[in-house]
Amino acid sequence: MPGKTVHDKQRVLMELNPDLREQRAKPGDTIVYEGDVASFFLLVVEGWVALTKSLEDGETQIVDVLMDGDFALITANGATLLPYSAEALDEVRYVAFTQEMINGPQPEAAALRSHLAANIAVTQSRTAELLLRLGHGTAEQRVCYALLELFLRLEAVGKTQEANFSIPMTQKQLGMFTGLSNVHICRTLRRFARNGLVRTRGRTKVEIIDLEAICRIAGVDLEMLRSEIILDESA
Amino acid sequence: MPGKTVHDKQRVLMELNPDLREQRAKPGDTIVYEGDVASFFLLVVEGWVALTKSLEDGETQIVDVLMDGDFALITANGATLLPYSAEALDEVRYVAFTQEMINGPQPEAAALRSHLAANIAVTQSRTAELLLRLGHGTAEQRVCYALLELFLRLEAVGKTQEANFSIPMTQKQLGMFTGLSNVHICRTLRRFARNGLVRTRGRTKVEIIDLEAICRIAGVDLEMLRSEIILDESA
DNA sequence: CGATGAGTTGACGTTTGTCAAGGCCGGTGG
DNA sequence: CCACCGGCCTTGACAAACGTCAACTCATCG
């Protein structure tokens, strides 16, 4: 799987399973597997997907965000109420597949499996970092951490220009990610803008102006965070 | 690996690696691997271990709690500042080992690997449930959830009598787990006790009196939670 | 019997959520 | 082209939840 770009992963996957088709989803769509399985894997080819978990009363937490090339394991559990669900945040191209489809003895299948395992380990690190901010951690820390995580991950897939990038999430969704209300997300972002830490343009465009300050507030060593939450594709 | 009791796992592991020794830790000890590795696995034979993650300012979050038979992957990352660490909560017997030690082609090694993978998936579910409560979620929800998770897991290893069990954690540590201050943990528990939901005896003993109410507050369907966060050892 | 560490309770301040109103922007239909 | 509408962002006012500080109690251990 040379280079391990998104395209490589997708190609290997589809060569192993000729019937597999790339699918699409629009913002707000819930991504499901068409078929009766207890769990399935998701490969995001392009776009943003939120992994969410809900309480009965409707409170929803975004547990992780998936971007180009990311895998996730969605456990459907057979129950009516899913423990997880995956929701498209913008226009998404993806491939949904099952465990069996990559269980073969081919070296490509084995490489894919180990790549997938590494990806899941990194997901776990991200979740733990997020958990740390949600437990103790002020609104400022949470928002700065979210900005940094999304920045690093967009950078890893080449979707940043300097410190400029685009986050296709409403403030309500950012709140679902950071455990804050949409109103407080707004306040916090505006305060950062007033203090010259970030600049926002339009609905989704963000520029980090004072990266060092953001890192300090988030309690993050940028290089360390990168090595922890970004999968090293050259490995 | 018949039955897959703690003892079975430990036996398989030690037969594969005759040099491996069971180790011990006292409350407050940090569990490390003696040797220079980037990451290592932990099998808890008996006792409680907290997986923690810290911010520079000392704020510490307990990301997960391990009990008899649980595995964890500890990534040491080579840096001076560890992303994770494992701390004994009471008297602990454990085995620390590396990836290589279970990489062999023996069927026992393969069974151990797949068991370990399943264990890690369950850990991920637990972390996500916790994340959901820490994001949105009042102190009451968080405490009820923590009680239920610990109850279910103790029950799974046969360390409950009816709804009586023992939690070897201080209120401060419960706060590190739920993202609350020790004072607020205390207040919340006392309020539950006044309202006849739980009864506490001594430092560590807890009895859940009104299980249904606790579940309702936590937003938990007990059977569903069990299937999600407890590894089915018979599988 | 003192010392230490943990649990308990009250008072108080801060952070954050909620409610509500207004502004901005993109889309849609006349 | 314009009017309207709906969704999202923004800001203020207020209330509730929670953290912090501090004092006191209780249990355990020497």
Coordinates of N, CA, C and O in Angstrom, one line a residue, chain A residues 9-103:
Chain A
K9 N -5.8 3.5 0.0 CA -6.6 2.7 0.9 C -7.9 2.3 0.2 O -8.3 1.2 0.2
Q10 N -8.5 3.3 -0.4 CA -9.7 3.0 -1.1 C -9.6 2.0 -2.2 O -10.4 1.1 -2.4
R11 N -8.5 2.1 -3.0 CA -8.2 1.2 -4.1 C -8.0 -0.2 -3.6 O -8.7 -1.2 -4.1
V12 N -7.2 -0.4 -2.6 CA -7.0 -1.7 -2.0 C -8.3 -2.3 -1.6 O -8.7 -3.5 -1.9
L13 N -9.1 -1.5 -0.8 CA -10.4 -2.0 -0.3 C -11.3 -2.4 -1.5 O -11.9 -3.5 -1.4
M14 N -11.3 -1.7 -2.5 CA -12.2 -2.0 -3.6 C -11.7 -3.1 -4.5 O -12.5 -3.8 -5.1
E15 N -10.4 -3.3 -4.5 CA -9.9 -4.4 -5.3 C -10.2 -5.7 -4.6 O -10.5 -6.7 -5.2
L16 N -10.2 -5.6 -3.2 CA -10.5 -6.8 -2.4 C -12.0 -7.2 -2.5 O -12.4 -8.3 -2.4
N17 N -12.8 -6.2 -2.8 CA -14.2 -6.4 -2.8 C -14.8 -5.6 -4.0 O -15.3 -4.5 -3.9
P18 N -14.8 -6.3 -5.1 CA -15.2 -5.6 -6.4 C -16.7 -5.1 -6.3 O -17.0 -4.1 -7.1
D19 N -17.5 -5.6 -5.5 CA -18.9 -5.1 -5.4 C -19.0 -3.8 -4.6 O -20.0 -3.1 -4.7
L20 N -18.0 -3.5 -3.9 CA -18.0 -2.3 -3.0 C -18.2 -1.0 -3.8 O -17.5 -0.8 -4.9
R21 N -19.0 -0.1 -3.4 CA -19.2 1.2 -4.1 C -18.9 2.3 -3.2 O -19.3 2.3 -2.0
E22 N -18.4 3.3 -3.7 CA -18.3 4.6 -2.9 C -19.6 5.2 -2.8 O -20.4 5.2 -3.7
Q23 N -19.9 5.8 -1.6 CA -21.2 6.4 -1.4 C -21.1 7.9 -1.0 O -20.0 8.3 -0.8
R24 N -22.2 8.5 -1.1 CA -22.2 10.0 -0.7 C -23.2 10.3 0.3 O -24.2 9.6 0.4
A25 N -22.9 11.3 1.0 CA -23.9 11.8 2.0 C -23.8 13.4 2.0 O -22.8 14.0 1.8
K26 N -25.0 13.9 2.4 CA -25.1 15.4 2.5 C -25.0 15.8 3.9 O -25.3 15.0 4.8
P27 N -24.7 17.1 4.2 CA -24.7 17.6 5.6 C -26.0 17.2 6.3 O -27.1 17.4 5.8
G28 N -25.8 16.6 7.5 CA -27.0 16.3 8.3 C -27.4 14.8 8.1 O -28.1 14.3 9.0
D29 N -27.0 14.2 7.0 CA -27.3 12.8 6.8 C -26.7 11.9 7.9 O -25.5 12.1 8.2
T30 N -27.4 10.9 8.3 CA -26.8 9.9 9.1 C -26.3 8.7 8.2 O -27.0 8.3 7.3
I31 N -25.0 8.3 8.5 CA -24.4 7.3 7.6 C -24.7 5.9 8.3 O -24.3 5.7 9.4
V32 N -25.3 5.1 7.5 CA -25.6 3.7 8.0 C -25.1 2.7 7.0 O -24.8 3.0 5.9
Y33 N -25.0 1.5 7.5 CA -24.7 0.4 6.6 C -25.9 -0.2 6.1 O -26.9 -0.5 6.8
E34 N -26.0 -0.5 4.8 CA -27.2 -1.0 4.2 C -27.1 -2.5 4.2 O -26.6 -3.2 3.3
G35 N -27.6 -3.1 5.3 CA -27.5 -4.5 5.5 C -27.6 -4.7 7.0 O -27.4 -3.8 7.8
D36 N -27.8 -6.0 7.4 CA -28.1 -6.3 8.8 C -26.8 -6.8 9.4 O -26.4 -7.9 9.4
V37 N -26.0 -5.9 10.0 CA -24.8 -6.2 10.6 C -24.7 -5.6 12.0 O -25.4 -4.6 12.3
A38 N -23.9 -6.3 12.9 CA -23.8 -5.7 14.2 C -22.8 -4.5 14.2 O -23.0 -3.6 15.1
S39 N -21.9 -4.5 13.3 CA -21.0 -3.4 13.3 C -20.4 -3.3 11.9 O -20.3 -4.3 11.2
F40 N -19.9 -2.1 11.6 CA -19.3 -2.0 10.3 C -18.2 -0.9 10.3 O -18.1 -0.1 11.3
F41 N -17.3 -0.9 9.3 CA -16.3 0.1 9.3 C -16.6 1.1 8.2 O -17.4 0.9 7.3
L42 N -16.0 2.3 8.5 CA -16.2 3.4 7.6 C -14.9 3.9 7.2 O -14.0 4.1 8.0
L43 N -14.7 4.1 5.9 CA -13.5 4.9 5.4 C -14.0 6.1 4.8 O -14.8 6.1 3.8
V44 N -13.6 7.3 5.4 CA -14.0 8.5 4.8 C -13.0 8.9 3.7 O -11.8 9.0 3.9
V45 N -13.6 9.0 2.5 CA -12.7 9.3 1.3 C -12.5 10.8 1.3 O -11.4 11.3 1.1
E46 N -13.6 11.5 1.4 CA -13.4 13.0 1.5 C -14.6 13.6 2.2 O -15.7 13.2 2.0
G47 N -14.3 14.6 3.1 CA -15.3 15.3 3.8 C -15.2 15.1 5.3 O -14.3 14.5 5.8
W48 N -16.2 15.7 6.0 CA -16.2 15.6 7.5 C -17.3 14.8 8.0 O -18.5 15.0 7.5
V49 N -17.0 13.9 8.9 CA -18.1 13.1 9.5 C -17.9 13.2 11.1 O -16.8 13.2 11.6
A50 N -19.0 13.4 11.7 CA -19.0 13.4 13.2 C -19.5 12.1 13.8 O -20.5 11.6 13.4
L51 N -18.7 11.5 14.7 CA -19.2 10.4 15.4 C -19.9 10.9 16.6 O -19.3 11.5 17.5
T52 N -21.2 10.5 16.8 CA -21.9 11.1 17.9 C -22.5 10.0 18.8 O -22.6 8.9 18.4
K53 N -22.8 10.4 20.0 CA -23.3 9.5 21.0 C -24.4 10.4 21.7 O -24.1 11.5 22.1
S54 N -25.6 9.8 21.9 CA -26.6 10.6 22.5 C -27.2 10.0 23.8 O -27.3 8.8 24.0
L55 N -27.7 10.9 24.6 CA -28.5 10.5 25.8 C -29.9 10.5 25.3 O -30.3 11.1 24.3
E56 N -30.8 9.8 26.1 CA -32.2 9.7 25.7 C -32.8 11.1 25.6 O -33.7 11.3 24.7
D57 N -32.4 12.0 26.4 CA -33.1 13.3 26.4 C -32.6 14.2 25.3 O -33.0 15.4 25.2
G58 N -31.8 13.6 24.4 CA -31.5 14.4 23.2 C -30.1 15.1 23.2 O -29.6 15.5 22.2
E59 N -29.5 15.1 24.4 CA -28.2 15.7 24.5 C -27.2 14.8 23.7 O -27.2 13.6 23.8
T60 N -26.5 15.5 22.8 CA -25.6 14.7 21.9 C -24.2 15.2 22.0 O -23.9 16.4 22.1
Q61 N -23.3 14.2 22.1 CA -21.9 14.5 22.2 C -21.2 14.1 20.9 O -21.4 12.9 20.5
I62 N -20.4 14.9 20.3 CA -19.6 14.5 19.2 C -18.3 13.9 19.8 O -17.5 14.6 20.4
V63 N -18.1 12.6 19.6 CA -17.1 11.9 20.3 C -15.8 12.0 19.5 O -14.7 12.1 20.0
D64 N -15.9 12.1 18.2 CA -14.7 12.3 17.3 C -15.2 12.8 16.0 O -16.3 12.6 15.6
V65 N -14.3 13.5 15.3 CA -14.5 14.0 14.0 C -13.6 13.2 13.0 O -12.5 13.0 13.3
L66 N -14.2 12.7 11.9 CA -13.4 12.0 10.9 C -13.2 12.9 9.7 O -14.1 13.6 9.3
M67 N -12.0 12.8 9.1 CA -11.8 13.6 7.9 C -11.1 12.6 6.9 O -11.0 11.4 7.1
D68 N -10.7 13.2 5.8 CA -10.2 12.4 4.6 C -9.2 11.3 5.1 O -8.2 11.6 5.7
G69 N -9.5 10.1 4.8 CA -8.6 9.0 5.0 C -8.9 8.3 6.4 O -8.2 7.3 6.7
D70 N -9.7 8.9 7.2 CA -9.9 8.3 8.5 C -10.9 7.1 8.5 O -11.8 7.0 7.7
F71 N -10.6 6.1 9.3 CA -11.4 5.0 9.5 C -12.2 5.1 10.9 O -11.7 5.7 11.8
A72 N -13.3 4.4 10.9 CA -14.0 4.3 12.2 C -14.7 3.0 12.3 O -15.1 2.4 11.2
L73 N -14.9 2.5 13.5 CA -15.7 1.3 13.7 C -17.0 1.7 14.3 O -17.0 2.3 15.4
I74 N -18.1 1.4 13.6 CA -19.4 1.8 14.1 C -20.1 0.6 14.6 O -20.3 -0.3 13.8
T75 N -20.4 0.6 15.9 CA -21.0 -0.6 16.4 C -22.5 -0.4 16.5 O -23.0 0.5 17.2
A76 N -23.3 -1.1 15.8 CA -24.7 -0.9 15.6 C -25.5 -1.6 16.7 O -26.6 -1.3 17.0
N77 N -24.9 -2.7 17.3 CA -25.4 -3.3 18.5 C -26.8 -4.0 18.4 O -27.3 -4.5 19.3
G78 N -27.4 -3.9 17.2 CA -28.7 -4.6 17.0 C -29.9 -3.9 17.7 O -31.0 -4.2 17.4
A79 N -29.6 -3.1 18.7 CA -30.7 -2.5 19.5 C -31.3 -1.4 18.6 O -30.7 -0.9 17.6
T80 N -32.5 -0.9 19.0 CA -33.1 0.2 18.3 C -32.3 1.5 18.5 O -32.2 2.3 17.6
L81 N -31.8 1.6 19.7 CA -31.1 2.8 20.1 C -29.6 2.5 19.9 O -29.0 1.7 20.6
L82 N -29.0 3.2 18.9 CA -27.6 2.9 18.6 C -26.7 3.6 19.6 O -26.9 4.8 20.0
P83 N -25.6 2.9 20.0 CA -24.7 3.6 20.9 C -23.9 4.7 20.2 O -23.6 5.7 20.8
Y84 N -23.7 4.5 18.9 CA -23.0 5.5 18.1 C -23.8 5.8 16.9 O -24.5 5.0 16.4
S85 N -23.6 7.0 16.4 CA -24.0 7.1 15.0 C -23.0 8.1 14.3 O -22.3 8.8 15.0
A86 N -23.0 8.0 13.0 CA -22.1 8.8 12.2 C -22.9 9.8 11.4 O -23.8 9.4 10.6
E87 N -22.6 11.1 11.5 CA -23.3 12.1 10.8 C -22.4 12.9 9.9 O -21.4 13.4 10.3
A88 N -22.8 13.1 8.7 CA -22.1 13.9 7.7 C -22.1 15.4 8.1 O -23.2 15.9 8.4
L89 N -21.0 16.0 8.1 CA -21.0 17.5 8.5 C -20.9 18.3 7.2 O -21.4 19.5 7.2
D90 N -20.4 17.8 6.1 CA -20.5 18.5 4.8 C -20.7 17.4 3.8 O -21.2 16.3 4.1
E91 N -20.4 17.7 2.5 CA -20.5 16.7 1.5 C -19.5 15.7 1.7 O -18.3 16.0 1.8
V92 N -19.9 14.4 1.8 CA -19.0 13.4 2.2 C -19.0 12.2 1.1 O -20.1 11.9 0.7
R93 N -17.8 11.8 0.8 CA -17.7 10.5 0.0 C -17.1 9.5 0.9 O -16.1 9.8 1.6
Y94 N -17.7 8.3 1.0 CA -17.2 7.3 1.9 C -17.4 5.9 1.4 O -18.2 5.7 0.4
V95 N -16.8 5.0 2.1 CA -17.0 3.6 1.8 C -17.3 2.9 3.1 O -16.6 3.0 4.1
A96 N -18.4 2.1 3.1 CA -18.8 1.4 4.3 C -18.6 -0.1 4.0 O -19.0 -0.6 3.0
F97 N -17.9 -0.8 5.0 CA -17.6 -2.2 4.7 C -17.6 -2.9 6.0 O -17.6 -2.4 7.1
T98 N -17.6 -4.3 5.9 CA -17.6 -5.1 7.1 C -16.3 -5.7 7.4 O -15.4 -5.8 6.6
Q99 N -16.2 -6.3 8.6 CA -15.1 -7.0 9.0 C -14.6 -8.1 8.0 O -13.5 -8.2 7.7
E100 N -15.7 -8.8 7.6 CA -15.3 -10.0 6.7 C -14.6 -9.5 5.4 O -13.8 -10.2 4.8
M101 N -14.9 -8.3 5.0 CA -14.4 -7.9 3.7 C -12.9 -7.7 3.7 O -12.3 -7.5 2.7
I102 N -12.3 -7.6 4.9 CA -10.9 -7.4 5.0 C -10.2 -8.5 5.8 O -9.1 -8.4 6.3
N103 N -10.9 -9.6 5.9 CA -10.4 -10.7 6.7 C -9.5 -11.7 6.0 O -9.0 -12.6 6.6

